[in-house]
XYZ file of C-alpha atoms in Angstrom:
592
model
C 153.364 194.608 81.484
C 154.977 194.171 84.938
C 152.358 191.473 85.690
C 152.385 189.454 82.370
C 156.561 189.634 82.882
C 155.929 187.802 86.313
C 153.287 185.448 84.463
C 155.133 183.652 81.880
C 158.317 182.962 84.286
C 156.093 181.027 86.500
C 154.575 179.312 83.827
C 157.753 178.460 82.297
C 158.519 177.213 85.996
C 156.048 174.911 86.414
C 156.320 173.451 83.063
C 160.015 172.580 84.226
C 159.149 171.128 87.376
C 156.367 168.703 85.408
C 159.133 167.560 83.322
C 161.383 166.984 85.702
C 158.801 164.908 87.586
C 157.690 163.014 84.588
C 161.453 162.584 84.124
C 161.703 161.232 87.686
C 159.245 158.611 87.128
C 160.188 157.530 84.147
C 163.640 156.811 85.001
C 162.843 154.981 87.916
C 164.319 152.028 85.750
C 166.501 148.884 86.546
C 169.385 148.619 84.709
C 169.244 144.566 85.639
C 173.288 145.050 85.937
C 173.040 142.373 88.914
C 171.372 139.285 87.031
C 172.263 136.038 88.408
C 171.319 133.158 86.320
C 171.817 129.294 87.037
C 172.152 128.094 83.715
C 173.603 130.496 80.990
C 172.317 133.221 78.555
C 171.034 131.395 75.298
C 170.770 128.073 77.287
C 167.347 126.042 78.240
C 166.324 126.777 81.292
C 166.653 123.486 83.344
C 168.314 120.347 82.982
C 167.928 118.263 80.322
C 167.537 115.242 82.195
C 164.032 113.368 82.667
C 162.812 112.646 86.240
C 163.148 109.388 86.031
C 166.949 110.391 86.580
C 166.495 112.433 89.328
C 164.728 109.575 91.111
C 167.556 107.076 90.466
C 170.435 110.099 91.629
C 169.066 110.413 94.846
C 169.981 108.572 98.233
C 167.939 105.560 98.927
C 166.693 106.607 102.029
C 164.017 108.907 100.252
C 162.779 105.704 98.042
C 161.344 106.768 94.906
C 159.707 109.913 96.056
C 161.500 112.761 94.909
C 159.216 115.294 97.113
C 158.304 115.850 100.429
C 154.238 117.058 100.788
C 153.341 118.213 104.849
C 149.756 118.967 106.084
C 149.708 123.193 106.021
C 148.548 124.898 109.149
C 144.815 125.277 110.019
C 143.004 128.298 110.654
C 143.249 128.816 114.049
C 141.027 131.748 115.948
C 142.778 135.141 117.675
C 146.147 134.667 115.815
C 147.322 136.848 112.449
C 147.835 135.844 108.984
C 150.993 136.300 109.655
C 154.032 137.448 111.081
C 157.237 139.450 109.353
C 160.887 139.846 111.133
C 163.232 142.154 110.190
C 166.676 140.791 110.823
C 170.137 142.172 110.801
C 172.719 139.450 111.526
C 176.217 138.167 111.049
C 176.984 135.436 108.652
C 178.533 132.437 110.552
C 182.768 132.142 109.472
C 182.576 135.638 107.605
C 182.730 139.248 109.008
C 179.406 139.735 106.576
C 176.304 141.330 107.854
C 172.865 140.331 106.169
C 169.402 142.408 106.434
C 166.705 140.466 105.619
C 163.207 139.510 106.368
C 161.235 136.180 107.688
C 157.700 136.356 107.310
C 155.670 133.518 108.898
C 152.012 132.584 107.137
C 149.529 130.390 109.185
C 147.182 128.353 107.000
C 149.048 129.195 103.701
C 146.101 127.785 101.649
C 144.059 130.428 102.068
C 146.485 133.024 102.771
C 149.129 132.277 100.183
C 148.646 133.106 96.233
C 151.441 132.724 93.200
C 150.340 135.916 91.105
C 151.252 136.545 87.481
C 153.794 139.854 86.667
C 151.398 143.007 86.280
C 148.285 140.644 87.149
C 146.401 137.631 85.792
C 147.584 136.849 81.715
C 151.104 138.552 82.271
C 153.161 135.007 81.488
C 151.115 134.826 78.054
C 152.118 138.308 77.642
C 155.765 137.599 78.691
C 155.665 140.823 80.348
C 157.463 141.574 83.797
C 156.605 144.248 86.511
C 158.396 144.978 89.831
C 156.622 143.502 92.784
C 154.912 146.717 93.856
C 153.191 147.123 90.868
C 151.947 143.831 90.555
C 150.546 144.026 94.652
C 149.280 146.840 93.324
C 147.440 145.559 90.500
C 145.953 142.777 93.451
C 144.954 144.041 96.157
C 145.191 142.590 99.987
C 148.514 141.489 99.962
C 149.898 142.389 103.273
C 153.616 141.042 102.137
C 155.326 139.985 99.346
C 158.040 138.782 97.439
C 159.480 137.973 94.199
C 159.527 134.293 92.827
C 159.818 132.444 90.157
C 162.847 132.636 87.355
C 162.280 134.652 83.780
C 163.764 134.612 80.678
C 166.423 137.271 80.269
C 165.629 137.350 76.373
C 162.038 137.032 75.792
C 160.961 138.023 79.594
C 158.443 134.904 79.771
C 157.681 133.077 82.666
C 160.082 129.950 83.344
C 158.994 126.489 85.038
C 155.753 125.599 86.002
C 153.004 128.460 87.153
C 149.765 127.655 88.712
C 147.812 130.484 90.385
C 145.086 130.226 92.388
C 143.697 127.086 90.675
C 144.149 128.024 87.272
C 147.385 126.439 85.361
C 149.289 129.151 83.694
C 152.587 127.202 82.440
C 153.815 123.551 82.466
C 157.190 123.368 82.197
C 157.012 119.707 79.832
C 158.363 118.284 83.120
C 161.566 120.085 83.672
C 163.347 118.957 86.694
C 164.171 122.334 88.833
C 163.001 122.490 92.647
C 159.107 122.982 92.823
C 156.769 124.440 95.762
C 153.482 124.080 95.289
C 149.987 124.107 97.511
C 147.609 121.670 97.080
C 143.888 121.742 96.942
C 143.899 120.159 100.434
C 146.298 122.690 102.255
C 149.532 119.969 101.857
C 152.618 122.001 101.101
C 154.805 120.341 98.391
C 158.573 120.243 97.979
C 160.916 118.958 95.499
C 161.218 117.782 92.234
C 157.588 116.355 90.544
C 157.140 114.438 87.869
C 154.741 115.734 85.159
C 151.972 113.609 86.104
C 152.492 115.461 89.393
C 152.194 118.253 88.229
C 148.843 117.246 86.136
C 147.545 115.263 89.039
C 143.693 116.313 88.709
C 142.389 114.222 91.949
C 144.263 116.437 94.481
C 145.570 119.227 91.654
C 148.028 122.448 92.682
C 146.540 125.639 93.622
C 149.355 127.338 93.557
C 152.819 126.523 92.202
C 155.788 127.791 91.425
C 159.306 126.992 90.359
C 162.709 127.721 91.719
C 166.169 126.293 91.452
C 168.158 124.184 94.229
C 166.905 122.060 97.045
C 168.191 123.819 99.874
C 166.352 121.660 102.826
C 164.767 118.047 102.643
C 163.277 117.082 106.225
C 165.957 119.107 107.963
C 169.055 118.452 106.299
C 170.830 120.731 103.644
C 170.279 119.581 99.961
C 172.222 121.519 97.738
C 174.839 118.724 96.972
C 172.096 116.273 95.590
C 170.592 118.975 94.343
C 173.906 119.596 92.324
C 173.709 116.326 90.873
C 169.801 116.902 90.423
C 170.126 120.102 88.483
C 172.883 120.816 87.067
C 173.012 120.497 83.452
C 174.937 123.844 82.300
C 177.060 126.720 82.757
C 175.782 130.276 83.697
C 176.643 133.672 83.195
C 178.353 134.433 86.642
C 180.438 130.725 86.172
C 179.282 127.064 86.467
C 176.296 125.803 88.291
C 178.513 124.970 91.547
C 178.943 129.064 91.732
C 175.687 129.948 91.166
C 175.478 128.068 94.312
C 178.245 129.354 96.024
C 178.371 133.398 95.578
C 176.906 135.432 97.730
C 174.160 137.643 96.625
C 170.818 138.634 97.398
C 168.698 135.844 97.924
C 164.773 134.946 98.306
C 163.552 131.332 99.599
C 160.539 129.639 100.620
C 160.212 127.189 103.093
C 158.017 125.501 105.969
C 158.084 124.351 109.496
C 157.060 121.423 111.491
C 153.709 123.617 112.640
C 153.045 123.103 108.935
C 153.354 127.036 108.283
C 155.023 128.852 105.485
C 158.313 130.595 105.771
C 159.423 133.271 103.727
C 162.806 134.232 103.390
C 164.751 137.540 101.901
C 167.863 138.791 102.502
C 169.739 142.081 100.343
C 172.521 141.708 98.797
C 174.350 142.458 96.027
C 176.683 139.196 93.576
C 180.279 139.115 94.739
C 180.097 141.665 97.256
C 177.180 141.134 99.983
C 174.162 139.196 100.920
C 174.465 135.129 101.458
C 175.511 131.532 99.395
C 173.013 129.111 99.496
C 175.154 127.196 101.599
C 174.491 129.727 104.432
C 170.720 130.209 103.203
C 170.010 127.086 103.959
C 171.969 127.023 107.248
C 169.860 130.308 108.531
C 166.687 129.115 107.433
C 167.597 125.422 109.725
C 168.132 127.413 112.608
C 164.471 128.937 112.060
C 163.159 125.774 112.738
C 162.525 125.062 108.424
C 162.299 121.505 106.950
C 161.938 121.777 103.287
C 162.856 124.954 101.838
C 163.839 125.712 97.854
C 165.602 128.436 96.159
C 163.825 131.192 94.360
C 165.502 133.850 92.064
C 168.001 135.811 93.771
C 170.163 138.414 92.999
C 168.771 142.126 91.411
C 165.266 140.199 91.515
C 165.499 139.375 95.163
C 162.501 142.222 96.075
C 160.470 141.981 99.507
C 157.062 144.600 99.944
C 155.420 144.926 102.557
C 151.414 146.510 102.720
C 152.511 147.426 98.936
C 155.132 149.563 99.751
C 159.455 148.196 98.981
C 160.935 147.206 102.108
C 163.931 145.943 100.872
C 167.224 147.130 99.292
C 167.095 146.457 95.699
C 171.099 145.789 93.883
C 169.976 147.215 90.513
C 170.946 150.824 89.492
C 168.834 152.870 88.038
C 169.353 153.729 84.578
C 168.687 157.803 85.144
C 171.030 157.511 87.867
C 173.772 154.861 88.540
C 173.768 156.124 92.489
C 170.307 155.033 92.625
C 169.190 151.647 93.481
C 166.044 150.678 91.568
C 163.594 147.572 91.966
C 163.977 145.142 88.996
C 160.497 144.122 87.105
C 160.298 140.203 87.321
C 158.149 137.216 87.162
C 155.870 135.601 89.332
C 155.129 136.830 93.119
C 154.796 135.590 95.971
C 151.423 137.109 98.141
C 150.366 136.913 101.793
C 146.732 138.372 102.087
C 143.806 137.640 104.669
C 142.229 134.518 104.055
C 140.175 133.777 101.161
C 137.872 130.902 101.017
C 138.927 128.846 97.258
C 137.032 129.461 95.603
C 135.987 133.401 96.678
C 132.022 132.247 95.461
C 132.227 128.899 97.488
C 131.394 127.004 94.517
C 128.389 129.187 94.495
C 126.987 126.480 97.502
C 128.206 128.656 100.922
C 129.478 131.771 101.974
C 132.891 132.759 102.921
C 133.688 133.638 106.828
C 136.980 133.979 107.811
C 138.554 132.260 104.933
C 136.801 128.962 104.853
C 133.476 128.489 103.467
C 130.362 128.460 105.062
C 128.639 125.237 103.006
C 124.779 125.489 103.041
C 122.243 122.730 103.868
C 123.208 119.395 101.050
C 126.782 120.690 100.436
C 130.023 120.015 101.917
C 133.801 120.515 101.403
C 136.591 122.981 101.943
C 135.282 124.804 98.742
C 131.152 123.310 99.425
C 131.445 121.754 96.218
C 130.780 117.952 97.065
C 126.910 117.292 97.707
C 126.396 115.184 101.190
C 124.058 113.116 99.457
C 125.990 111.076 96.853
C 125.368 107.873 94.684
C 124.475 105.442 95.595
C 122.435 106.639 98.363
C 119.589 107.243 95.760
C 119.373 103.855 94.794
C 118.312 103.695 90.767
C 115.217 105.149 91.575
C 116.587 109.126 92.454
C 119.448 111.225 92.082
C 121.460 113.013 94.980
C 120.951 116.805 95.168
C 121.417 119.493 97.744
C 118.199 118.921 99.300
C 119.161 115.118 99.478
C 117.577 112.542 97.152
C 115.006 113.100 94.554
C 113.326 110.488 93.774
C 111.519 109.467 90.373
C 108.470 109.352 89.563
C 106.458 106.623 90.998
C 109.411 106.305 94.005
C 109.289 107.568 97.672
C 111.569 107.069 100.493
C 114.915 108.635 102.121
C 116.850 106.440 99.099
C 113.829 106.404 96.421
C 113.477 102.780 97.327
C 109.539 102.333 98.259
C 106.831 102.570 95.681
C 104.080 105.305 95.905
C 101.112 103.941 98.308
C 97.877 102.565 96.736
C 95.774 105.730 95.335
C 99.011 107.961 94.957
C 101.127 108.679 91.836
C 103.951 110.908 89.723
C 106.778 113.285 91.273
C 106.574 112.588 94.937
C 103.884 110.496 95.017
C 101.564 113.415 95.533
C 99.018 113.049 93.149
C 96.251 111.213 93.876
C 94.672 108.539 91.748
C 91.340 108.539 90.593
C 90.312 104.900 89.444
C 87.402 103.277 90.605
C 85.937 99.917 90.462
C 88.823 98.307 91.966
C 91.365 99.660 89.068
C 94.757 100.168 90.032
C 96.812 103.524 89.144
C 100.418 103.195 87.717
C 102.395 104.832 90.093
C 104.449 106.723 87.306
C 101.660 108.262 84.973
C 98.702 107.767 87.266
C 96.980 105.744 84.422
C 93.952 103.214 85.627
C 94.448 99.451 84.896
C 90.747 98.589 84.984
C 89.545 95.044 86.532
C 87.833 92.952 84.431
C 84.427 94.316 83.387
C 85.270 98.055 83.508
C 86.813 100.248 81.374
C 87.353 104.260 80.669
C 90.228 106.295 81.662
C 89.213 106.001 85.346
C 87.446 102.492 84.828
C 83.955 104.020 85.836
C 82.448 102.663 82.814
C 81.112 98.668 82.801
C 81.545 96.656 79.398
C 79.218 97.203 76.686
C 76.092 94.852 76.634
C 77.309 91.766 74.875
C 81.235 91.972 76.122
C 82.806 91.336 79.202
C 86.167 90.496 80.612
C 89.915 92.532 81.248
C 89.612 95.746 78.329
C 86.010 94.419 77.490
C 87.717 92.340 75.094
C 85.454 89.411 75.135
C 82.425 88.725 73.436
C 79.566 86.893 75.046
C 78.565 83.505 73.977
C 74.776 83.056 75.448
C 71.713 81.952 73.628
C 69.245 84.431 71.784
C 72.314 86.934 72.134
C 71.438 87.234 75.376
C 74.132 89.434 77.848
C 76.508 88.082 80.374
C 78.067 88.978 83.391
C 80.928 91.943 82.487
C 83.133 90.371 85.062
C 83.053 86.551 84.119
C 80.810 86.277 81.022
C 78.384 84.243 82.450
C 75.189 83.913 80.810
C 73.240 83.467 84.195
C 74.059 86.370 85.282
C 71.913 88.902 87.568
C 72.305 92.669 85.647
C 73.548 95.878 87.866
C 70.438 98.307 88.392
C 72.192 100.355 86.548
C 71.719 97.782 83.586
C 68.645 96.972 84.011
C 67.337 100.436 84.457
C 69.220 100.758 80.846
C 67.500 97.745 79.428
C 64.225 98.904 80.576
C 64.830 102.342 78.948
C 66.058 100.870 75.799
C 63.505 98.464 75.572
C 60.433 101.329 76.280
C 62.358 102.925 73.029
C 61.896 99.540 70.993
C 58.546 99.335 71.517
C 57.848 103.443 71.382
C 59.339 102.687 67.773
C 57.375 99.400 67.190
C 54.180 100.946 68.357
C 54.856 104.016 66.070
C 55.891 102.029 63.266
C 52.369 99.808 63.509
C 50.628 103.305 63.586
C 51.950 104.873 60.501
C 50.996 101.434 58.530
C 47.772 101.093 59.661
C 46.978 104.730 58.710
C 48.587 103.790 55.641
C 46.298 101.057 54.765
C 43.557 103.435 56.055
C 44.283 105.884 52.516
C 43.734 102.908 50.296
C 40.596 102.682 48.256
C 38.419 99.581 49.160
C 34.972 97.582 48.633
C 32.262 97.364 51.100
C 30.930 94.030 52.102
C 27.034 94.232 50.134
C 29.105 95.411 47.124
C 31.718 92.416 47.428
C 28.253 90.187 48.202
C 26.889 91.619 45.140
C 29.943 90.868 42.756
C 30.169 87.227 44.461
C 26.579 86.987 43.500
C 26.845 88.018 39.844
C 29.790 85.925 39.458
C 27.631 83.125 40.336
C 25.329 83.265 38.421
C 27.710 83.554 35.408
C 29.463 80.447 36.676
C 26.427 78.613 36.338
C 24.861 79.820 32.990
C 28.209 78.829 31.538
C 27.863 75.668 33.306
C 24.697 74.868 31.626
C 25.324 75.897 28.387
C 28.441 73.707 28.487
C 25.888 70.482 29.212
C 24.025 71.621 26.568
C 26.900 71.234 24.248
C 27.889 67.849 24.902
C 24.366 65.932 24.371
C 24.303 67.490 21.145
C 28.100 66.547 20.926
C 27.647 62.801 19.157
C 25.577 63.222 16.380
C 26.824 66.120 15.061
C 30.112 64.120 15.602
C 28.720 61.217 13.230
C 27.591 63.568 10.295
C 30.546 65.468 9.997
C 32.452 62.443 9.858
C 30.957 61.825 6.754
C 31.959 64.321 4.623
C 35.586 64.352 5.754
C 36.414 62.609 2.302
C 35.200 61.981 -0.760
C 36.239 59.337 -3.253
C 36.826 60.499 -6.945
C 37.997 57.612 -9.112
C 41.344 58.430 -10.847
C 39.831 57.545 -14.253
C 37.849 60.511 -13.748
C 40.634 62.404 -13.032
C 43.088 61.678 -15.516
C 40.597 60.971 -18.713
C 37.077 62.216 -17.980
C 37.573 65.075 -19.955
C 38.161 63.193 -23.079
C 34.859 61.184 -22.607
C 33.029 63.406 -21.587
C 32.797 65.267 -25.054
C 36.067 67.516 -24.672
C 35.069 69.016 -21.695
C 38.187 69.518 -19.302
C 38.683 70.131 -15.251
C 36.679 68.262 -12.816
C 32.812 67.838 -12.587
C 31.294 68.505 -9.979
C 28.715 65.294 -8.605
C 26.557 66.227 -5.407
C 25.615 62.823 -5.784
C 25.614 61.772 -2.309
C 25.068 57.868 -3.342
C 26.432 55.606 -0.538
C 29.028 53.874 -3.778
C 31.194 57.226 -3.557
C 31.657 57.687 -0.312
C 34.942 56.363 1.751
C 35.427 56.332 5.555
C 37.934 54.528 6.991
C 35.920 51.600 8.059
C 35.369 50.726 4.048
């Protein structure tokens, strides 16, 4: 009993202690009592005004341009990233003390990134998170500080965002104070038109926006920045004392070396911390040139190796004697270098924050080939192993053809035509010379053609051949073509000859008569001939008088009185009577 009663107080203890803990860290809230905004609650962020009034505000000595862009620092070997100050100093004409930090970054291209609250997507989320946890959420940043401005309603992202490349928010061409990094290391100041900001042939790596031009080439800006910016009234009073209160305050900046400056001081609205009038005054006597004004106040947050190094002016909601860091927008982050992009375009390696371009690529990033058009001519194209040329094409610039024999994709095929053809030196195919043809012209034109594709026919007597080449009909055959003649005439005649035998034994099987029985018939036949001969002779001696008595009794004369009343006289006797008389008075021949 003793030992369960000494149990369950310790458990009850501990549960105490992990409530109070997960009490602790969930109170760790801002109250965002100290919000300082430039234009007030309700009201569009930004003036109203286009650019094109900006440009006409400003003193003509700047011309038309209504930014400043520098050359950043290189990367120079043996010195750091960069280089943070803590300050604690008196504010000129006041009995004010300011603690702050300067942070110097060499070759702020690859060394500087705008990130998005909690991490990449948090504008499109319109979510905020303090600065810690968003270094968190990236890591390498060695220092850091808040940026850009938020909405105080809707917690989006305000002005234009571009991180690391990639174009988060455009603004619609809003005209507050602007840094930006472009792709070729300049550093960019001032107010930018929105086809600056869209400008794709040297676009914005990074970009953020801020409000009030406190430097231009070395001289305070804030009056024409006034003019510039000021559109409406904000929560703490007008524009002008946005300007003029002091209160914490974050800027960035550059110098003539071409490095980045970042600037943070604590503070806390109406009480401590700096104007922008003296902001811009301390960051001149760092040796700045152009320098703009970030969000200030209860946002102004500086961490350093991801750890807060500053003095935040929010309370904490838990605990109003507490001091708690506000979530915000867009950050500021200082890391080692980083080649852009990390890959190298996929073409190089990264060393030291610059890539490493292999062999046929070249470029901060190694994403421009060294070969480019036209060096190919129109016979290649440019790659990373220089030009490659067509088919059919050799040369440093494609612009030879392939050598006789040689065809295709580097002229490395060889050709295979004979008899003088020629090879196309795209497809290898064989233009044959006249009198050949077949794919590799090794065949000569048929017997009885000649000529380019064996086209022609020959004209020469008997059907004779010609010449393959020129047609001629006296023309001395190839061995080759006479060997074939010879062959193909040996077949003729095999077939003749074979032919000649098969009829002959074909005649052979027929019956026939031999020569004493065709004598004998020839004979007999005679003799027939003759007796009929003579018999014939016979015949016509007897011919004439036989002739003579028959042509005697071809008519006989009857006297019509016999015929028409004989049989009256002659005692009623009727018909005719017959009289053999032959008596000479009866008879009639025609020669009576």
């Amino acid at each position: 009993m003793a030992a369960a009663s000494v149990k369950y107080p310790l458990v009850w203890l501990l549960l105490w202690l992990f409530v109070r803990l997960s009490e602790t860290n969930n109170t760790r809230v801002s109250l965002d009592d100290d919000v300082m905004l430039p234009y007030g609650r309700g009201h569009a962020h930004g003036p109203a005004h286009s650019h094109r009034h900006v440009r006409d505000c400003q003193p003509a000595v700047h011309g038309n341009s209504t930014h400043e862009s520098r050359p950043s620092s290189g990367n120079r070997g043996g010195l750091p990233v960069a280089e943070s100050t803590v300050f604690v100093s008196d504010v000129p004409g006041s009995s004010r003390r300011v603690y702050g930090h300067v942070t110097v970054v060499r070759d702020p291209l690859r060394t500087v990134s705008v990130l998005e609250p909690g991490g990449p997507g948090g504008c499109a989320m319109k979510q905020r998170a303090t600065v810690e946890e968003t270094v968190g959420s990236t890591a390498g940043c060695l220092y850091a500080q808040n940026a850009g401005f938020f909405n105080t309603t809707s917690y989006g992202c305000l002005g234009n965002v571009v991180s690391d490349g990639r174009m988060v928010r455009d603004s619609g061409g809003v005209q507050n104070a602007q840094f930006g990094i472009r792709r070729d290391g300049s550093l960019v100041f001032g107010y930018l038109s929105q086809e600056d900001v869209l400008d794709q042939s040297n676009p914005f790596v990074q970009l953020v926006s801020g409000v009030v031009w406190l430097l231009r080439n070395g001289e305070v800006y804030i009056n024409q920045s006034l003019q510039a910016e000021c559109d409406k009234t904000q929560e703490t009073g007008k524009f002008r004392t946005f300007v003029d209160v002091v209160s914490a305050r974050t800027a960035v900046g550059h110098d003539a070396e071409g490095h980045l400056v970042l600037f943070h001081i604590d503070g806390q609205t109406g009480v401590r911390g700096m104007n922008l009038w003296e902001v811009a005054e301390s960051l001149k006597s760092y040796g700045v040139v152009n320098a703009i004004n970030l969000d200030g106040g209860g946002s102004s947050t500086y961490v350093a190796d991801g750890s807060l190094a500053s003095y935040p002016s929010d309370h904490c909601e838990s605990d109003s004697r507490w001091r708690c860091a506000r979530p915000v927008s867009t950050v500021l982050c200082v890391h080692q270098r980083r080649c852009r992009p990390a890959d190298c375009s996929g073409h190089g390696d990264c060393v030291d924050g610059r890539c490493r371009c292999r062999e046929g690529w070249r470029g901060a990033a190694c994403d421009s080939l060294v070969c480019r058009p036209p060096a190919c001519g129109r016979h290649g194209v440019c790659t990373a192993d220089g030009c490659v040329c067509d088919a059919g094409w050799r040369g440093k610039n494609c612009s030879q053809e392939c050598l006789p024999g040689f065809f295709g994709d580097g002229c490395n095929q060889t050709c295979v035509c004979v008899n003088g053809g020629s090879c196309d030196p795209v497809n290898g195919r064989c233009a044959c010379t006249s009198g050949f043809h077949g794919a590799a012209c090794e065949r000569v034109c048929p017997l009885g053609f000649f000529g380019p594709s064996c086209a022609q026919e020959c004209r020469c007597d008997d059907q004779c051949p010609c010449d393959p080449q020129t047609g001629s009909c006296n023309a001395t055959l190839r061995g080759e073509t006479n060997h074939t003649l010879h062959r193909a005439g040996h077949c003729l005649a095999e077939q003749m000859f074979t032919r000649w035998r098969r009829a002959e034994e074909a005649h052979r099987e027929q019956l026939h008569l031999t020569e004493r029985s065709w004598l004998l018939i020839t004979v007999g036949l005679t003799s027939l001939l003759t007796a009929s001969l003579l018999l014939h002779l016979v015949r016509a001696r007897r011919g004439p008088a036989a002739a003579r008595s028959a042509g005697r009794r071809d008519f006989s004369y009857v006297p019509l009185n016999r015929i028409n009343g004989g049989a009256d006289a002659g005692g009623g006797k009727s018909g005719f009577a017959s009289d053999d008389s032959d008596s000479q008075d009866e008879i009639w021949s025609p020669g009576s």
